[in-house]
CSV table of C-alpha atoms in Angstrom, one decimal:
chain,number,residue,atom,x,y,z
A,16,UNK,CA,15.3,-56.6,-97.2
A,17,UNK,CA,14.9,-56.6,-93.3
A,18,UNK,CA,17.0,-60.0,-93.3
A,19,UNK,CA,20.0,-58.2,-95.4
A,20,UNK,CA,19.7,-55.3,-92.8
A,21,UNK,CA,20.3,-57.5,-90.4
A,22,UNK,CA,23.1,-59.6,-91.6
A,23,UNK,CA,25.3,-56.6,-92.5
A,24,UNK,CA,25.0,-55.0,-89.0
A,25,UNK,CA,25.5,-59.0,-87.8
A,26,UNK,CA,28.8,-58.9,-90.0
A,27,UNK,CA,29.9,-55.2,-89.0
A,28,UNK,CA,29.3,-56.4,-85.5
A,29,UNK,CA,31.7,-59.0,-86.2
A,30,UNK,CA,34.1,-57.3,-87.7
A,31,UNK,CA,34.3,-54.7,-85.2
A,32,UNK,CA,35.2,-57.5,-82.6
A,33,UNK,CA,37.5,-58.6,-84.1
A,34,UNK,CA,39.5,-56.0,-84.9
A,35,UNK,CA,38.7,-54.6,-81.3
A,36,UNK,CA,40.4,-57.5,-79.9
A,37,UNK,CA,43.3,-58.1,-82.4
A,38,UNK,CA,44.0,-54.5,-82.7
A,39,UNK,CA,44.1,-53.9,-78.8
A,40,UNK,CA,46.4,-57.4,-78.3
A,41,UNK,CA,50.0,-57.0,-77.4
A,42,UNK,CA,52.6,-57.8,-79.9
A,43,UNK,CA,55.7,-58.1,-77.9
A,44,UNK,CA,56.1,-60.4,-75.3
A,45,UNK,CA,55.0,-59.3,-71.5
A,46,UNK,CA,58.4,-60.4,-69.9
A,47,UNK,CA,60.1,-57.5,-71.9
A,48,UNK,CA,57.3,-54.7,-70.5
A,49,UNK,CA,59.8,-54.1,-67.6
A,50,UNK,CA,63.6,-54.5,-68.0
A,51,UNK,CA,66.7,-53.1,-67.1
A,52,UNK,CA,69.4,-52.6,-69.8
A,53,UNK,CA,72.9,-52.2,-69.1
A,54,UNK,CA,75.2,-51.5,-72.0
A,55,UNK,CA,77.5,-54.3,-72.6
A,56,UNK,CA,80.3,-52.3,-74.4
A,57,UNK,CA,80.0,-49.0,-71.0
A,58,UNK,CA,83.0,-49.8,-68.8
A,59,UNK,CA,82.8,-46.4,-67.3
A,60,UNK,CA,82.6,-46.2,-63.8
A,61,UNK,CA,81.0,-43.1,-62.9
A,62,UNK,CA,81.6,-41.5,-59.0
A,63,UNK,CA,78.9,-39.3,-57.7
A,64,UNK,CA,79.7,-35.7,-57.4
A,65,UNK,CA,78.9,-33.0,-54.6
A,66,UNK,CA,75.9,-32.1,-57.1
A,67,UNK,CA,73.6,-34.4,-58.8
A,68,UNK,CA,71.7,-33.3,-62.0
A,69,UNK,CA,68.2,-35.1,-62.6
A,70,UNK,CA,65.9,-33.8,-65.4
A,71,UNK,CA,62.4,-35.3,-67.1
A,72,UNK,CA,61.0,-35.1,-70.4
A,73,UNK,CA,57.9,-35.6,-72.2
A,74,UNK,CA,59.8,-36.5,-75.7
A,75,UNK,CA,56.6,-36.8,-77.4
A,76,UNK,CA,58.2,-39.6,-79.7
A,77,UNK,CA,60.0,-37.1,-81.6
A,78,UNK,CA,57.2,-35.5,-83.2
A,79,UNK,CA,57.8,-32.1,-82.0
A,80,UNK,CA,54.3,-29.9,-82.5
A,81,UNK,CA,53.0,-32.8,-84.7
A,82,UNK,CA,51.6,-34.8,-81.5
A,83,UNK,CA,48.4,-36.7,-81.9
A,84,UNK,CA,47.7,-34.7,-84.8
A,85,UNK,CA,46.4,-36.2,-88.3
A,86,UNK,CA,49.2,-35.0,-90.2
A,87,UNK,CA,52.0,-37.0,-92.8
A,88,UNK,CA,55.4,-37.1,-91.0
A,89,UNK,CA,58.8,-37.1,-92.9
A,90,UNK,CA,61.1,-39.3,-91.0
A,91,UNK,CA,63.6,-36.7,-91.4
A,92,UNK,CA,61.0,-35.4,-88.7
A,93,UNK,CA,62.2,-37.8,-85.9
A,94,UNK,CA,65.6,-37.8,-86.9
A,95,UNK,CA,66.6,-34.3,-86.8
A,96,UNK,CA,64.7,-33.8,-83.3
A,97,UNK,CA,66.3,-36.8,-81.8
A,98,UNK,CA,69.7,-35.3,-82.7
A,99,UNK,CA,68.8,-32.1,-81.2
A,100,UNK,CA,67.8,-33.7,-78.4
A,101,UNK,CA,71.4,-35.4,-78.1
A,102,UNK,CA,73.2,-32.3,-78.8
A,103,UNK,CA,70.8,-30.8,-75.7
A,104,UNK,CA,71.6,-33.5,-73.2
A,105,UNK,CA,75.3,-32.8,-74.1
A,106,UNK,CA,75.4,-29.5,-73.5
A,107,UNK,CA,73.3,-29.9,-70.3
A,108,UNK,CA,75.0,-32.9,-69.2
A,109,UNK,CA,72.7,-35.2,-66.4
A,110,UNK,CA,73.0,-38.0,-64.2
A,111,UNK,CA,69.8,-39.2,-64.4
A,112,UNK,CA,67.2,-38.8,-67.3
A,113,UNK,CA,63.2,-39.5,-67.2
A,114,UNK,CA,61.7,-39.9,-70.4
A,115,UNK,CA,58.2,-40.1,-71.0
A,116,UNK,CA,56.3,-40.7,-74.1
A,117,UNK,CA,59.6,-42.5,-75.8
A,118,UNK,CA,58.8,-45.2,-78.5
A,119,UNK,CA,60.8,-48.7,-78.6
A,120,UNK,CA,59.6,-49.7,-81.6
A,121,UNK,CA,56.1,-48.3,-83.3
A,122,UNK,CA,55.1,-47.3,-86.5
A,123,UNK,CA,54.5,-44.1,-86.1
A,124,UNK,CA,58.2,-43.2,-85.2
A,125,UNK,CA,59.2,-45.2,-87.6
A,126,UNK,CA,60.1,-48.3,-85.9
A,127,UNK,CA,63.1,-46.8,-84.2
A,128,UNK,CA,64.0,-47.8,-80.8
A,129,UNK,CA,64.2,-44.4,-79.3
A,130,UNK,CA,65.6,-45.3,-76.1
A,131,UNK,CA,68.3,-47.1,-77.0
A,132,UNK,CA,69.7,-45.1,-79.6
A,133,UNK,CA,69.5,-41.7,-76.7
A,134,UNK,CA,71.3,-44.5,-74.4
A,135,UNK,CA,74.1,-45.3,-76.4
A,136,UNK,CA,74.0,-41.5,-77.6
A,137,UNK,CA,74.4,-40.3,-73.8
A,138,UNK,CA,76.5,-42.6,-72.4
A,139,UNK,CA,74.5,-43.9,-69.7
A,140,UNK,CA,75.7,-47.2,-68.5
A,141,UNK,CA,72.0,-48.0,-66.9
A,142,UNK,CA,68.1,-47.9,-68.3
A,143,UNK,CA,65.0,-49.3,-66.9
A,144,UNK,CA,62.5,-49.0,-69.3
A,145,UNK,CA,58.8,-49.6,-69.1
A,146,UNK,CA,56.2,-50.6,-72.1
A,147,UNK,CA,53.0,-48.7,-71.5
A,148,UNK,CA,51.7,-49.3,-74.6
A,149,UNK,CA,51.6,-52.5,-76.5
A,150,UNK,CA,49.1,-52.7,-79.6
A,151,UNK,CA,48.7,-55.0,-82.9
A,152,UNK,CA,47.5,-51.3,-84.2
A,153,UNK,CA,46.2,-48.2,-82.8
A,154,UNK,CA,43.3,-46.4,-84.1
A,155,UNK,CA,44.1,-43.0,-83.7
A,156,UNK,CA,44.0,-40.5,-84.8
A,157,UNK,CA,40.7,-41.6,-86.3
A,158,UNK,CA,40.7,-39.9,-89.7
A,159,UNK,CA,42.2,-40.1,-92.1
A,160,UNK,CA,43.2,-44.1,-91.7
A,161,UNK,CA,46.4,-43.3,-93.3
A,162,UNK,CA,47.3,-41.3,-90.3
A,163,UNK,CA,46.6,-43.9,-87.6
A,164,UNK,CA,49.5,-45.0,-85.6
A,165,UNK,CA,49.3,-48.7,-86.1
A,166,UNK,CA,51.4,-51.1,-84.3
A,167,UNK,CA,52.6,-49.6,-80.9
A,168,UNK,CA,55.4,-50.0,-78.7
A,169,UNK,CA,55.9,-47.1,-76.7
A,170,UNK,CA,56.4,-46.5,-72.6
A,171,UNK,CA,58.8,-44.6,-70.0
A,172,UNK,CA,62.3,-44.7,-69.9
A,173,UNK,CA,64.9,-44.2,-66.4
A,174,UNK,CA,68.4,-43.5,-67.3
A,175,UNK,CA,71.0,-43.4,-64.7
A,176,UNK,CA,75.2,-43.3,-64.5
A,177,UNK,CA,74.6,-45.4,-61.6
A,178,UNK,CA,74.0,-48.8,-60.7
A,179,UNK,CA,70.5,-50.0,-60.7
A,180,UNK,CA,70.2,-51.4,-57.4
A,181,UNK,CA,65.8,-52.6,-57.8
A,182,UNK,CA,63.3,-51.3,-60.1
A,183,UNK,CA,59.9,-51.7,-60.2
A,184,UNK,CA,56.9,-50.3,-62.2
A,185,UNK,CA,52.9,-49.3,-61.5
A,186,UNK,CA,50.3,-49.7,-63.5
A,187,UNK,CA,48.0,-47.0,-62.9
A,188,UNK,CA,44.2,-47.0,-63.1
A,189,UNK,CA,42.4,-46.6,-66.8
A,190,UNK,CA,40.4,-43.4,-67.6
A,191,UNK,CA,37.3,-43.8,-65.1
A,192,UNK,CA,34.7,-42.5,-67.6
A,193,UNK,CA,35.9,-44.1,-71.2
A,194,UNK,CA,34.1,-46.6,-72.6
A,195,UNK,CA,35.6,-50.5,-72.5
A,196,UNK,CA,37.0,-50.1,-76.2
A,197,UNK,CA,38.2,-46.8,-75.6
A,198,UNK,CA,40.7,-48.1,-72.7
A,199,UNK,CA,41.3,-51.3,-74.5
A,200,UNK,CA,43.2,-49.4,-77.0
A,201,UNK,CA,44.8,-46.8,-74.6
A,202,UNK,CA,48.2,-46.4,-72.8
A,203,UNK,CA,49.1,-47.6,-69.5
A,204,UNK,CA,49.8,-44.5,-67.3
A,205,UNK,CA,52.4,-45.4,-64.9
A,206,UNK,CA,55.1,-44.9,-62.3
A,207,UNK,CA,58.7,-46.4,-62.4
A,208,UNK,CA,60.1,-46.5,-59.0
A,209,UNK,CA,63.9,-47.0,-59.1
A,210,UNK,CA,66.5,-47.3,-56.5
A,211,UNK,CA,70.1,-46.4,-57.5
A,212,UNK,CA,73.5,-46.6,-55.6
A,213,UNK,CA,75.8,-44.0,-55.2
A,214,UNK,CA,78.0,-44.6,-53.3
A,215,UNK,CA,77.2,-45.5,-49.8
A,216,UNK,CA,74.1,-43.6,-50.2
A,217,UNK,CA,70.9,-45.0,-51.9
A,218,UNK,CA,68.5,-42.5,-54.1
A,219,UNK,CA,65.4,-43.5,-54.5
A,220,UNK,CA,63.6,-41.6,-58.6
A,221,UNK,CA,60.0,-41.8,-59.3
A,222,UNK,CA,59.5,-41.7,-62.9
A,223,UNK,CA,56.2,-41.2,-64.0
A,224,UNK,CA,53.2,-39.6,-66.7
A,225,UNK,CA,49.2,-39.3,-65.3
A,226,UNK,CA,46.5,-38.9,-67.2
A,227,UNK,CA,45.9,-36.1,-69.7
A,228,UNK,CA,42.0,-36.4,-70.7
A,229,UNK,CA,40.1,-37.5,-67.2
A,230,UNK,CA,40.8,-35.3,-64.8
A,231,UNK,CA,38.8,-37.2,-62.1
A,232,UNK,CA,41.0,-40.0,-62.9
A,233,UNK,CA,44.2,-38.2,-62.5
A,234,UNK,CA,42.8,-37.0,-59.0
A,235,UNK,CA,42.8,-40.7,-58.4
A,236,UNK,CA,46.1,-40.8,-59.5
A,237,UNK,CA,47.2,-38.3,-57.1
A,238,UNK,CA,46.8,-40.4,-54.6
A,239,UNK,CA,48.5,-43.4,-55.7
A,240,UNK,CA,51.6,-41.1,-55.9
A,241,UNK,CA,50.9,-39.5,-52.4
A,242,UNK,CA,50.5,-43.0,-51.2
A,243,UNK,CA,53.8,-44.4,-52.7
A,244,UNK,CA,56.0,-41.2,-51.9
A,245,UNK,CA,55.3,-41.6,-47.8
A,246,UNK,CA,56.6,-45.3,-48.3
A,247,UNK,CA,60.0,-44.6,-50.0
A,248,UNK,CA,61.0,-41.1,-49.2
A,249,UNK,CA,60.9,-43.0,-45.1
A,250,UNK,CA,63.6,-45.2,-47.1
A,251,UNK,CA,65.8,-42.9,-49.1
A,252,UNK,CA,66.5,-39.8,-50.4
A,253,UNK,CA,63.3,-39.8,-53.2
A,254,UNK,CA,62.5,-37.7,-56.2
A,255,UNK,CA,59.1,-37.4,-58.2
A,256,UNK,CA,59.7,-36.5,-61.7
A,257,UNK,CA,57.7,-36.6,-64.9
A,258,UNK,CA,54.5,-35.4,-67.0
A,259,UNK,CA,51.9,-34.7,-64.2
A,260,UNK,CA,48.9,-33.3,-66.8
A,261,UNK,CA,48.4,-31.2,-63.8
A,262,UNK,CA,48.8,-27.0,-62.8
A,263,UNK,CA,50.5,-26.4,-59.8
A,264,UNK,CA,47.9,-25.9,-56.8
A,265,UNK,CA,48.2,-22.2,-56.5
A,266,UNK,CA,46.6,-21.9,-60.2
A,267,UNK,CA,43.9,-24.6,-59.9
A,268,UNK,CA,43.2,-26.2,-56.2
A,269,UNK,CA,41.3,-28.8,-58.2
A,270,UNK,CA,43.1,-30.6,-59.7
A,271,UNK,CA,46.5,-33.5,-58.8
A,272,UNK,CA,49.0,-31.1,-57.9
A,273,UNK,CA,46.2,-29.6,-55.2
A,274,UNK,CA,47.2,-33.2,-53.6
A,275,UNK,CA,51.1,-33.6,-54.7
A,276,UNK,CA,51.9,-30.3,-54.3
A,277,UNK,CA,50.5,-30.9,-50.0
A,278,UNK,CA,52.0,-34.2,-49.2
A,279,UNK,CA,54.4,-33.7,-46.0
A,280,UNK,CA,58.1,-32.7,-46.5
A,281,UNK,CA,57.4,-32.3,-50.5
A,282,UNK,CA,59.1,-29.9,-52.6
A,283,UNK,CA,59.1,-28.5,-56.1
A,284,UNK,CA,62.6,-27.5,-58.4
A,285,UNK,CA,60.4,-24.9,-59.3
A,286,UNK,CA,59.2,-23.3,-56.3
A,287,UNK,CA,55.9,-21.3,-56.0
A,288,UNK,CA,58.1,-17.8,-55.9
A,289,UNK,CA,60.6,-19.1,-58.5
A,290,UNK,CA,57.3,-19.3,-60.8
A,291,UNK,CA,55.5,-15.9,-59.8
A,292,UNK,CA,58.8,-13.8,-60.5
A,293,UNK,CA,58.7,-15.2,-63.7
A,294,UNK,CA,55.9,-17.6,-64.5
A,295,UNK,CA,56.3,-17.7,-68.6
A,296,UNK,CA,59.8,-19.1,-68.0
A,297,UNK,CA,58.6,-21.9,-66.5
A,298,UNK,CA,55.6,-22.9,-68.6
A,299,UNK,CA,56.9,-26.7,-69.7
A,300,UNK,CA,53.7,-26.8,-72.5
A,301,UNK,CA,52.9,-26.5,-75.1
A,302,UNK,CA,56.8,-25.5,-76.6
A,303,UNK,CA,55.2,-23.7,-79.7
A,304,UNK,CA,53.1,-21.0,-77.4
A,305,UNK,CA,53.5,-22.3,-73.7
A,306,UNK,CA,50.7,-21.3,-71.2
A,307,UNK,CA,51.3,-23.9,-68.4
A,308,UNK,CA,53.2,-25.6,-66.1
A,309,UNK,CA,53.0,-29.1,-66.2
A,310,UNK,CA,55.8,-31.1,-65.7
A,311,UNK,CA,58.1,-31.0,-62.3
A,312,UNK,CA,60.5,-31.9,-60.3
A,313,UNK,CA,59.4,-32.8,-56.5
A,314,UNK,CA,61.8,-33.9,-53.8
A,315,UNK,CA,62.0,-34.9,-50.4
A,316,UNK,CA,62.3,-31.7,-48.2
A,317,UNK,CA,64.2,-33.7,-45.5
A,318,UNK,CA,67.2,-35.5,-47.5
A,319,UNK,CA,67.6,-33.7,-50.6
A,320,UNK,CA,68.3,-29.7,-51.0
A,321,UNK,CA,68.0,-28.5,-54.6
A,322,UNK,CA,70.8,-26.2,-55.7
A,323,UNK,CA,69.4,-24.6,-59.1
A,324,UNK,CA,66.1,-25.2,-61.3
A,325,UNK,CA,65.0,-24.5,-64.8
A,326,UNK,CA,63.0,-25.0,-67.7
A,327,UNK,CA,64.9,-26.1,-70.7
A,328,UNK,CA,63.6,-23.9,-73.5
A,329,UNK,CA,66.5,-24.0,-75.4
A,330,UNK,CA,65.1,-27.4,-76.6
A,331,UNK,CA,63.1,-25.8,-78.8
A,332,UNK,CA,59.9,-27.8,-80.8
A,333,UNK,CA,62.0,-31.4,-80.8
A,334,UNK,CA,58.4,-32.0,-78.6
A,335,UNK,CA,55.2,-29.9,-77.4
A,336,UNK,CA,57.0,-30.3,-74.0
A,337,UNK,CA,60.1,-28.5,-72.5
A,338,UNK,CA,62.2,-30.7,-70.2
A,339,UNK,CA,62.9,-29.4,-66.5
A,340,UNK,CA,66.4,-30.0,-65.2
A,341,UNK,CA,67.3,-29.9,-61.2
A,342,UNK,CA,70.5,-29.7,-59.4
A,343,UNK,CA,71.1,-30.5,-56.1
A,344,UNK,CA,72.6,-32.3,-53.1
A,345,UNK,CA,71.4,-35.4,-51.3
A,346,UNK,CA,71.4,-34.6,-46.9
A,347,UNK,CA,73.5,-35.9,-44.6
């Protein structure tokens, strides 16, 4: 009896290796993680105008309030948000887009490449998209199975009516207190850094999403960005934009806005007044029944002078985030 004890756990042991290191392999290959995409069919040649308009959104893959929950999806799900989200970007026209949480090709969206469809959609000549998540199959949410996203393809997206000029992506630091199989499966939190040309000038975008569960780890995370701002905004005219996971420091001095929020010369769209004359207008989560703010747009005090700031809430539920949308002016 002891000896068939011991061979099942031996063959559940087994099993659970091997699925923990099949299921938590890449499928696509690693040259592709990073890439800039230019549409071969865009002639356009767009001129840069007195005003710039830059906004960032957590798209949540489409799956409006439905995120991370165990719960049967239509596809008609994804598609009807994903043309509201079109029909938003049209009316509030941009020239530069960060998307966060946008899926290239996973099962749980339905294998629809989400970023180019939006690109083609928008009309924006230039991308550079980033793969933070890479999986043979995902095991989450845990129960039921039937609910588990499977196969994974899913990262950031930069979309600009400019040229490209460089682009480069990092990786951020895994969840400091997950176990090893926990982070084998997880994303990649990250920060695209991209420099664009317009005109004679150069403007220098941050794209990025920091952790949500580990708030020690975000902390950390905090000072990646802090670290990586105070190189390029001595460059260029830089933005910061993206899903932070964080309060603004006024509401918890904790957390990695208490560090963001204080780096020299740095400034929010949403400024500390803006948000106490009216702070439920500028909750960006959760879309349903917002309570926070958690997604911003910074910028270098020095080179860049915002003109106007809001929350998007017209989007509605097409995610459990609003996007925030900036206009303003680059210093000369």
């Amino acid at each position: 009896m002891f000896k068939y004890f011991l061979s099942t756990i031996s063959l559940l042991v087994v099993v659970f290796m091997v699925f923990l290191f099949w299921g938590s392999s890449g499928w696509m290959n690693q040259e592709d993680y990073f890439r800039v995409k230019v549409l071969n069919d865009q002639f356009k040649t767009y001129q840069p105008g007195d005003t710039l308009t830059v906004t960032t959104f957590n798209l949540g893959y489409f799956s409006g309030m439905t995120n991370n929950l165990p719960v049967e999806r239509d596809q008609n799900l994804f598609d009807n948000n994903q043309q509201k989200a079109i029909e938003l970007f049209q009316n509030n026209p941009s020239d530069f887009i960060g998307f966060q949480e946008i899926d290239y090709q996973s099962k749980r969206s339905g294998y629809i490449n989400q970023s180019g469809t939006l690109q083609k959609a928008l009309d924006f000549p230039n991308t550079y998209e980033s793969v933070n998540w890479d999986k043979q199959y995902v095991p989450f949410p845990y129960w039921p199975l039937t609910r588990q996203f499977g196969k994974m393809s899913s990262g950031q997206a930069l979309f600009s009516k400019f040229k490209i000029l460089n682009a480069d992506t990092k990786v951020l630091q895994k969840p400091i207190n997950a176990p090893f199989y926990y982070n084998k499966f997880y994303l990649d939190r990250q920060i695209q850094i991209v420099q664009v040309q317009l005109g004679n000038d150069t403007l220098c975008l941050m794209n990025l999403h920091l952790e949500a569960f580990d708030k020690e780890t975000r902390v950390l995370q905090a000072n990646v960005v802090d670290s990586l701002f105070k190189v390029y905004s001595e460059l260029w005219p830089t933005l910061i934009i993206g899903d932070f996971n964080s309060v603004p420091d006024y509401v918890d001095s904790t957390d990695a806005m208490s560090k963001i929020l204080t780096i020299e010369h740095i400034g929010s769209a949403i400024s500390q007044k803006q948000y106490s004359q009216s702070t439920h207008l500028h909750f960006t989560f959760n879309s349903s029944k917002p309570d926070r703010m958690i997604d911003y747009i910074l910028y270098d005090q020095r080179k860049i002078t915002p003109v106007s700031a809001k929350v998007l809430r017209d989007a509605g539920e097409i995610s459990d985030h609003f996007p925030v949308r900036m206009k303003f002016v680059i210093n000369h």
